[in-house]
Amino acid sequence: MDISLAPMEGITTYIFRNAIDKYYGGIDRYYTPFITASHLKGRELRDVCPENNQGMRTIPQILTNDAELFLLIVKQLAAIGYREVNLNLGCPSGTVVGKGRGSGFLAEPEKLDKFLYQIFEGRDVLENDINDKIKLSIKTRLGKNSLTEWDEILKVYIKYPIDELIIHPRLRKDFYTGEVHLDEFKKGADMFRARDEENPDSFATEIIYNGDIVDLDSYKSLAEKVNITEENPIMIGRGLIMNPNLANELKAGEKEEFDKRKFKEFINEIKENYIEEMSGEKQVVMKMKGLWAYFGEGLGLDKKKMKEIYKANRLAEYTNAITCI
């Protein structure tokens, strides 16, 4: 079973990735939060710096609707050793969608088609320059506002040698709580499978499912509905934050006993590393509160206990709150 950690802005940074890999493991691929700047520097550079991602298969994600900018970022990533990148066509954030990026780009299939043509053409040139292949995956939703958009989007995708297509079977308007459209996921997977069977000597696209896998039961239910087997890769975001040991449980096929000591060491290491990286303790506390929004759900904490964490503004207050928990 091949399991990926989904990119989550502000959450799955290299500090979190290193900690979950060290204390829990079981994750085969780590996708970074999206990169947008034309020149890698500061936070974005630290996050993809190979020295900060040792021993992990890390795949940088890029967010843009500008082919020239995409290729410029890929070139910089290739220069520091990366041979895999991911295109974000799934982010539902209002600020992202408003600029026609992420899942907002899906509403313009003609522009998307032109964009993909340009980046695949540019990828060929870059591969010749570095004498190596650059793998390109896409993380997508089904559309922006309507399921009717999915058919047109698939017509675009199927024209290109995408190495991996990661499908979160929701619309942008659904965000993370609407219905998961499993039939539409199957439609896309079947279309690519038929294309690749007809052209076995050209290229094959691996289809990866993403969405609502939060525990062993939800995985089993999903696998049965869309015919996912252990040979099919999956991507998990929220579920792996809620339960950092989830990848191991899925691979073992059984739930493991919660190890409180390991979890305490895990979250403490994240905190200490953020203290080293950030200039102010309030920033560190904000980062930890962002993680506890998921930890708390996974641990089944009530609102009263979570309120104590959310009220914290200083490290001492944060430490007192989680000590009580």
mmCIF file of C-alpha atoms in Angstrom, residues 2-281:
data_model
loop_
_atom_site.group_PDB
_atom_site.id
_atom_site.type_symbol
_atom_site.label_atom_id
_atom_site.label_comp_id
_atom_site.label_asym_id
_atom_site.label_seq_id
_atom_site.Cartn_x
_atom_site.Cartn_y
_atom_site.Cartn_z
ATOM 1 C CA ASP A 2 1.404 3.360 -1.103
ATOM 2 C CA ILE A 3 0.248 6.261 1.107
ATOM 3 C CA SER A 4 0.906 9.968 0.512
ATOM 4 C CA LEU A 5 0.583 12.847 2.940
ATOM 5 C CA ALA A 6 -1.521 15.533 1.266
ATOM 6 C CA PRO A 7 -0.210 19.104 1.203
ATOM 7 C CA MET A 8 -1.973 21.349 3.718
ATOM 8 C CA GLU A 9 -0.969 24.995 3.783
ATOM 9 C CA GLY A 10 0.572 26.021 7.107
ATOM 10 C CA ILE A 11 0.200 22.482 8.505
ATOM 11 C CA THR A 12 2.346 19.936 6.653
ATOM 12 C CA THR A 13 5.563 21.959 6.697
ATOM 13 C CA TYR A 14 8.967 20.287 6.734
ATOM 14 C CA ILE A 15 8.926 20.496 10.532
ATOM 15 C CA PHE A 16 5.724 18.469 10.723
ATOM 16 C CA ARG A 17 6.847 16.092 7.949
ATOM 17 C CA ASN A 18 10.122 15.299 9.693
ATOM 18 C CA ALA A 19 8.387 14.698 13.027
ATOM 19 C CA ILE A 20 5.682 12.384 11.681
ATOM 20 C CA ASP A 21 8.271 10.476 9.659
ATOM 21 C CA LYS A 22 10.522 10.073 12.720
ATOM 22 C CA TYR A 23 7.895 9.059 15.281
ATOM 23 C CA TYR A 24 5.359 7.219 13.144
ATOM 24 C CA GLY A 25 6.444 6.629 9.550
ATOM 25 C CA GLY A 26 4.408 4.462 7.204
ATOM 26 C CA ILE A 27 4.077 7.347 4.724
ATOM 27 C CA ASP A 28 5.608 6.784 1.304
ATOM 28 C CA ARG A 29 5.351 10.266 -0.228
ATOM 29 C CA TYR A 30 5.223 13.745 1.257
ATOM 30 C CA TYR A 31 3.719 16.572 -0.813
ATOM 31 C CA THR A 32 4.720 20.065 0.291
ATOM 32 C CA PRO A 33 2.348 22.995 0.775
ATOM 33 C CA PHE A 34 2.157 25.004 -2.443
ATOM 34 C CA ILE A 35 4.901 27.231 -3.813
ATOM 35 C CA THR A 36 3.899 30.442 -5.606
ATOM 36 C CA ALA A 37 6.945 32.762 -5.721
ATOM 37 C CA SER A 38 9.056 33.180 -8.864
ATOM 38 C CA HIS A 39 12.264 32.843 -6.855
ATOM 39 C CA LEU A 40 12.681 30.246 -4.136
ATOM 40 C CA LYS A 41 13.632 31.970 -0.914
ATOM 41 C CA GLY A 42 12.662 32.319 2.734
ATOM 42 C CA ARG A 43 9.945 30.007 4.023
ATOM 43 C CA GLU A 44 9.313 28.308 0.668
ATOM 44 C CA LEU A 45 13.004 27.546 0.138
ATOM 45 C CA ARG A 46 13.398 26.178 3.671
ATOM 46 C CA ASP A 47 10.416 23.925 3.148
ATOM 47 C CA VAL A 48 11.812 22.252 0.016
ATOM 48 C CA CYS A 49 15.516 22.468 0.902
ATOM 49 C CA PRO A 50 16.900 18.900 0.543
ATOM 50 C CA GLU A 51 18.706 19.239 3.890
ATOM 51 C CA ASN A 52 15.292 19.660 5.551
ATOM 52 C CA ASN A 53 13.794 16.637 3.788
ATOM 53 C CA GLN A 54 16.378 13.914 4.203
ATOM 54 C CA GLY A 55 15.247 10.302 4.002
ATOM 55 C CA MET A 56 11.798 11.214 2.663
ATOM 56 C CA ARG A 57 10.320 11.140 -0.828
ATOM 57 C CA THR A 58 9.297 14.781 -0.925
ATOM 58 C CA ILE A 59 7.327 16.234 -3.840
ATOM 59 C CA PRO A 60 7.004 20.033 -4.096
ATOM 60 C CA GLN A 61 3.609 21.391 -5.091
ATOM 61 C CA ILE A 62 3.274 24.478 -7.307
ATOM 62 C CA LEU A 63 0.264 26.805 -7.430
ATOM 63 C CA THR A 64 -0.055 29.004 -10.518
ATOM 64 C CA ASN A 65 -1.993 29.512 -13.756
ATOM 65 C CA ASP A 66 1.059 30.969 -15.519
ATOM 66 C CA ALA A 67 2.998 28.371 -17.541
ATOM 67 C CA GLU A 68 6.155 30.479 -17.676
ATOM 68 C CA LEU A 69 6.161 30.873 -13.885
ATOM 69 C CA PHE A 70 5.474 27.161 -13.398
ATOM 70 C CA LEU A 71 8.464 26.210 -15.528
ATOM 71 C CA LEU A 72 10.666 28.778 -13.797
ATOM 72 C CA ILE A 73 9.861 27.227 -10.411
ATOM 73 C CA VAL A 74 10.394 23.702 -11.776
ATOM 74 C CA LYS A 75 13.804 24.753 -13.115
ATOM 75 C CA GLN A 76 14.819 26.022 -9.662
ATOM 76 C CA LEU A 77 13.574 22.834 -8.016
ATOM 77 C CA ALA A 78 15.476 20.728 -10.555
ATOM 78 C CA ALA A 79 18.633 22.701 -9.768
ATOM 79 C CA ILE A 80 18.491 21.535 -6.130
ATOM 80 C CA GLY A 81 17.813 17.933 -7.064
ATOM 81 C CA TYR A 82 14.054 17.475 -7.463
ATOM 82 C CA ARG A 83 12.724 15.306 -10.289
ATOM 83 C CA GLU A 84 9.072 15.257 -9.222
ATOM 84 C CA VAL A 85 6.649 18.181 -8.961
ATOM 85 C CA ASN A 86 2.916 18.525 -8.423
ATOM 86 C CA LEU A 87 0.460 21.058 -9.855
ATOM 87 C CA ASN A 88 -2.251 22.329 -7.507
ATOM 88 C CA LEU A 89 -5.624 22.408 -9.254
ATOM 89 C CA GLY A 90 -7.619 21.656 -6.131
ATOM 90 C CA CYS A 91 -7.191 24.431 -3.556
ATOM 91 C CA PRO A 92 -10.669 25.860 -2.754
ATOM 92 C CA SER A 93 -9.466 28.971 -0.880
ATOM 93 C CA GLY A 94 -11.340 32.110 -1.888
ATOM 94 C CA THR A 95 -8.180 34.166 -2.401
ATOM 95 C CA VAL A 96 -6.691 31.447 -4.602
ATOM 96 C CA VAL A 97 -9.841 30.790 -6.626
ATOM 97 C CA GLY A 98 -10.426 34.520 -7.063
ATOM 98 C CA LYS A 99 -7.144 34.726 -8.977
ATOM 99 C CA GLY A 100 -8.119 31.829 -11.240
ATOM 100 C CA ARG A 101 -5.685 29.427 -9.595
ATOM 101 C CA GLY A 102 -6.166 26.122 -7.795
ATOM 102 C CA SER A 103 -9.704 24.812 -8.302
ATOM 103 C CA GLY A 104 -10.600 28.199 -9.793
ATOM 104 C CA PHE A 105 -8.584 27.283 -12.896
ATOM 105 C CA LEU A 106 -10.912 24.331 -13.536
ATOM 106 C CA ALA A 107 -13.695 26.694 -14.625
ATOM 107 C CA GLU A 108 -11.666 27.614 -17.731
ATOM 108 C CA PRO A 109 -10.834 24.357 -19.539
ATOM 109 C CA GLU A 110 -9.596 26.091 -22.709
ATOM 110 C CA LYS A 111 -7.060 28.134 -20.739
ATOM 111 C CA LEU A 112 -6.140 25.050 -18.750
ATOM 112 C CA ASP A 113 -5.535 23.130 -21.980
ATOM 113 C CA LYS A 114 -3.217 25.852 -23.291
ATOM 114 C CA PHE A 115 -1.409 25.995 -19.947
ATOM 115 C CA LEU A 116 -0.794 22.227 -19.874
ATOM 116 C CA TYR A 117 0.388 22.232 -23.477
ATOM 117 C CA GLN A 118 2.944 24.902 -22.613
ATOM 118 C CA ILE A 119 4.242 23.237 -19.466
ATOM 119 C CA PHE A 120 4.594 19.801 -21.047
ATOM 120 C CA GLU A 121 6.365 21.347 -24.012
ATOM 121 C CA GLY A 122 8.615 23.242 -21.575
ATOM 122 C CA ARG A 123 9.198 20.123 -19.503
ATOM 123 C CA ASP A 124 10.632 18.396 -22.567
ATOM 124 C CA VAL A 125 13.120 21.241 -23.013
ATOM 125 C CA LEU A 126 14.074 21.192 -19.328
ATOM 126 C CA GLU A 127 14.587 17.430 -19.382
ATOM 127 C CA ASN A 128 17.001 17.834 -22.276
ATOM 128 C CA ASP A 129 18.904 20.491 -20.308
ATOM 129 C CA ILE A 130 19.323 18.361 -17.186
ATOM 130 C CA ASN A 131 19.442 15.006 -19.002
ATOM 131 C CA ASP A 132 16.812 13.529 -16.695
ATOM 132 C CA LYS A 133 13.045 13.047 -16.535
ATOM 133 C CA ILE A 134 10.822 15.384 -14.522
ATOM 134 C CA LYS A 135 7.719 13.597 -13.225
ATOM 135 C CA LEU A 136 4.611 15.742 -13.175
ATOM 136 C CA SER A 137 1.500 14.983 -11.150
ATOM 137 C CA ILE A 138 -1.712 16.963 -10.827
ATOM 138 C CA LYS A 139 -3.935 17.248 -7.764
ATOM 139 C CA THR A 140 -7.429 18.132 -8.916
ATOM 140 C CA ARG A 141 -11.043 18.513 -7.941
ATOM 141 C CA LEU A 142 -13.966 17.713 -10.232
ATOM 142 C CA GLY A 143 -14.683 21.322 -11.094
ATOM 143 C CA LYS A 144 -15.532 24.661 -9.578
ATOM 144 C CA ASN A 145 -19.333 24.856 -9.437
ATOM 145 C CA SER A 146 -20.909 21.954 -11.335
ATOM 146 C CA LEU A 147 -20.219 18.276 -12.014
ATOM 147 C CA THR A 148 -20.820 18.958 -15.695
ATOM 148 C CA GLU A 149 -17.401 20.642 -15.709
ATOM 149 C CA TRP A 150 -15.663 17.309 -14.963
ATOM 150 C CA ASP A 151 -16.260 15.873 -18.443
ATOM 151 C CA GLU A 152 -14.578 18.853 -20.087
ATOM 152 C CA ILE A 153 -11.698 18.786 -17.600
ATOM 153 C CA LEU A 154 -11.110 15.082 -18.266
ATOM 154 C CA LYS A 155 -10.989 15.753 -22.004
ATOM 155 C CA VAL A 156 -8.120 18.134 -21.297
ATOM 156 C CA TYR A 157 -6.214 15.906 -18.870
ATOM 157 C CA ILE A 158 -6.356 12.809 -21.028
ATOM 158 C CA LYS A 159 -4.421 14.545 -23.814
ATOM 159 C CA TYR A 160 -1.257 14.818 -21.733
ATOM 160 C CA PRO A 161 1.389 12.437 -20.314
ATOM 161 C CA ILE A 162 0.526 13.170 -16.697
ATOM 162 C CA ASP A 163 2.474 10.776 -14.475
ATOM 163 C CA GLU A 164 -0.066 10.849 -11.641
ATOM 164 C CA LEU A 165 -3.556 12.303 -11.379
ATOM 165 C CA ILE A 166 -4.661 12.771 -7.765
ATOM 166 C CA ILE A 167 -8.431 13.179 -7.655
ATOM 167 C CA HIS A 168 -10.300 14.725 -4.725
ATOM 168 C CA PRO A 169 -13.851 13.970 -5.901
ATOM 169 C CA ARG A 170 -15.505 17.146 -4.735
ATOM 170 C CA LEU A 171 -16.292 20.486 -6.369
ATOM 171 C CA ARG A 172 -14.650 23.684 -5.212
ATOM 172 C CA LYS A 173 -17.964 24.875 -3.763
ATOM 173 C CA ASP A 174 -18.049 21.758 -1.553
ATOM 174 C CA PHE A 175 -14.779 22.674 0.194
ATOM 175 C CA TYR A 176 -14.158 19.689 2.526
ATOM 176 C CA THR A 177 -17.632 18.848 3.796
ATOM 177 C CA GLY A 178 -19.792 18.308 0.745
ATOM 178 C CA GLU A 179 -20.654 15.030 -0.903
ATOM 179 C CA VAL A 180 -17.795 12.882 -2.211
ATOM 180 C CA HIS A 181 -18.729 11.998 -5.809
ATOM 181 C CA LEU A 182 -17.308 8.496 -6.045
ATOM 182 C CA ASP A 183 -18.958 7.746 -9.408
ATOM 183 C CA GLU A 184 -17.113 10.695 -10.929
ATOM 184 C CA PHE A 185 -13.827 9.429 -9.503
ATOM 185 C CA LYS A 186 -14.494 6.031 -11.085
ATOM 186 C CA LYS A 187 -15.356 7.702 -14.387
ATOM 187 C CA GLY A 188 -11.994 9.441 -14.483
ATOM 188 C CA ALA A 189 -10.068 6.332 -13.424
ATOM 189 C CA ASP A 190 -11.836 4.192 -16.041
ATOM 190 C CA MET A 191 -11.193 6.731 -18.801
ATOM 191 C CA PHE A 192 -7.452 6.824 -18.124
ATOM 192 C CA ARG A 193 -7.283 3.047 -17.743
ATOM 193 C CA ALA A 194 -8.925 2.573 -21.149
ATOM 194 C CA ARG A 195 -6.604 5.105 -22.763
ATOM 195 C CA ASP A 196 -3.492 3.481 -21.323
ATOM 196 C CA GLU A 197 -4.606 -0.025 -22.296
ATOM 197 C CA GLU A 198 -5.066 1.175 -25.876
ATOM 198 C CA ASN A 199 -1.609 2.798 -25.902
ATOM 199 C CA PRO A 200 0.624 0.577 -23.745
ATOM 200 C CA ASP A 201 3.816 1.819 -25.387
ATOM 201 C CA SER A 202 3.149 5.534 -24.928
ATOM 202 C CA PHE A 203 2.512 6.577 -21.318
ATOM 203 C CA ALA A 204 0.477 5.523 -18.316
ATOM 204 C CA THR A 205 -1.144 7.766 -15.716
ATOM 205 C CA GLU A 206 -1.427 6.520 -12.140
ATOM 206 C CA ILE A 207 -4.759 7.486 -10.552
ATOM 207 C CA ILE A 208 -4.636 8.337 -6.848
ATOM 208 C CA TYR A 209 -7.682 8.766 -4.609
ATOM 209 C CA ASN A 210 -7.825 11.593 -2.052
ATOM 210 C CA GLY A 211 -10.633 12.538 0.308
ATOM 211 C CA ASP A 212 -12.358 11.524 3.576
ATOM 212 C CA ILE A 213 -10.022 8.685 4.603
ATOM 213 C CA VAL A 214 -9.842 9.321 8.348
ATOM 214 C CA ASP A 215 -9.657 5.836 9.857
ATOM 215 C CA LEU A 216 -9.604 2.142 8.987
ATOM 216 C CA ASP A 217 -13.382 1.884 8.601
ATOM 217 C CA SER A 218 -13.653 4.828 6.206
ATOM 218 C CA TYR A 219 -10.848 3.356 4.095
ATOM 219 C CA LYS A 220 -12.486 -0.075 3.912
ATOM 220 C CA SER A 221 -15.835 1.454 2.963
ATOM 221 C CA LEU A 222 -14.253 3.588 0.274
ATOM 222 C CA ALA A 223 -12.125 0.746 -1.111
ATOM 223 C CA GLU A 224 -15.231 -1.366 -1.567
ATOM 224 C CA LYS A 225 -17.204 1.386 -3.294
ATOM 225 C CA VAL A 226 -14.566 2.437 -5.840
ATOM 226 C CA ASN A 227 -12.658 -0.842 -6.131
ATOM 227 C CA ILE A 228 -9.424 0.383 -4.545
ATOM 228 C CA THR A 229 -6.977 -2.376 -3.623
ATOM 229 C CA GLU A 230 -3.693 -2.315 -1.723
ATOM 230 C CA GLU A 231 -1.968 -1.878 -5.085
ATOM 231 C CA ASN A 232 -3.665 1.499 -5.617
ATOM 232 C CA PRO A 233 -1.943 4.547 -4.079
ATOM 233 C CA ILE A 234 -4.011 6.809 -1.841
ATOM 234 C CA MET A 235 -3.492 10.310 -0.461
ATOM 235 C CA ILE A 236 -4.560 11.365 3.033
ATOM 236 C CA GLY A 237 -4.562 14.835 4.563
ATOM 237 C CA ARG A 238 -6.751 15.519 7.588
ATOM 238 C CA GLY A 239 -6.842 11.863 8.650
ATOM 239 C CA LEU A 240 -3.061 11.734 9.109
ATOM 240 C CA ILE A 241 -3.072 14.902 11.198
ATOM 241 C CA MET A 242 -5.924 13.625 13.353
ATOM 242 C CA ASN A 243 -4.133 10.297 13.806
ATOM 243 C CA PRO A 244 -0.409 10.422 12.915
ATOM 244 C CA ASN A 245 -0.274 6.617 13.120
ATOM 245 C CA LEU A 246 -3.029 6.102 10.540
ATOM 246 C CA ALA A 247 -0.708 5.020 7.705
ATOM 247 C CA ASN A 248 0.636 2.162 9.820
ATOM 248 C CA GLU A 249 -2.854 1.101 10.869
ATOM 249 C CA LEU A 250 -4.044 1.006 7.257
ATOM 250 C CA LYS A 251 -1.054 -1.075 6.207
ATOM 251 C CA ALA A 252 -1.482 -3.464 9.131
ATOM 252 C CA GLY A 253 -5.249 -3.655 8.644
ATOM 253 C CA GLU A 254 -5.955 -3.054 12.318
ATOM 254 C CA LYS A 255 -6.175 -0.197 14.797
ATOM 255 C CA GLU A 256 -3.268 0.133 17.203
ATOM 256 C CA GLU A 257 -3.380 1.206 20.842
ATOM 257 C CA PHE A 258 -2.771 4.928 21.330
ATOM 258 C CA ASP A 259 0.765 5.565 22.603
ATOM 259 C CA LYS A 260 0.468 8.697 24.749
ATOM 260 C CA ARG A 261 4.199 8.966 25.439
ATOM 261 C CA LYS A 262 5.094 8.837 21.750
ATOM 262 C CA PHE A 263 2.438 11.421 20.923
ATOM 263 C CA LYS A 264 3.755 13.789 23.613
ATOM 264 C CA GLU A 265 7.301 13.478 22.260
ATOM 265 C CA PHE A 266 6.004 14.014 18.731
ATOM 266 C CA ILE A 267 4.140 17.251 19.453
ATOM 267 C CA ASN A 268 6.921 18.539 21.708
ATOM 268 C CA GLU A 269 9.502 18.096 18.959
ATOM 269 C CA ILE A 270 7.291 20.003 16.530
ATOM 270 C CA LYS A 271 6.954 22.836 19.046
ATOM 271 C CA GLU A 272 10.689 22.991 19.785
ATOM 272 C CA ASN A 273 11.597 23.075 16.102
ATOM 273 C CA TYR A 274 9.107 25.874 15.460
ATOM 274 C CA ILE A 275 10.654 27.809 18.343
ATOM 275 C CA GLU A 276 14.008 27.544 16.559
ATOM 276 C CA GLU A 277 12.562 28.621 13.209
ATOM 277 C CA MET A 278 10.271 31.474 14.252
ATOM 278 C CA SER A 279 11.101 34.790 15.855
ATOM 279 C CA GLY A 280 8.116 35.147 18.204
ATOM 280 C CA GLU A 281 6.417 32.750 20.563
#
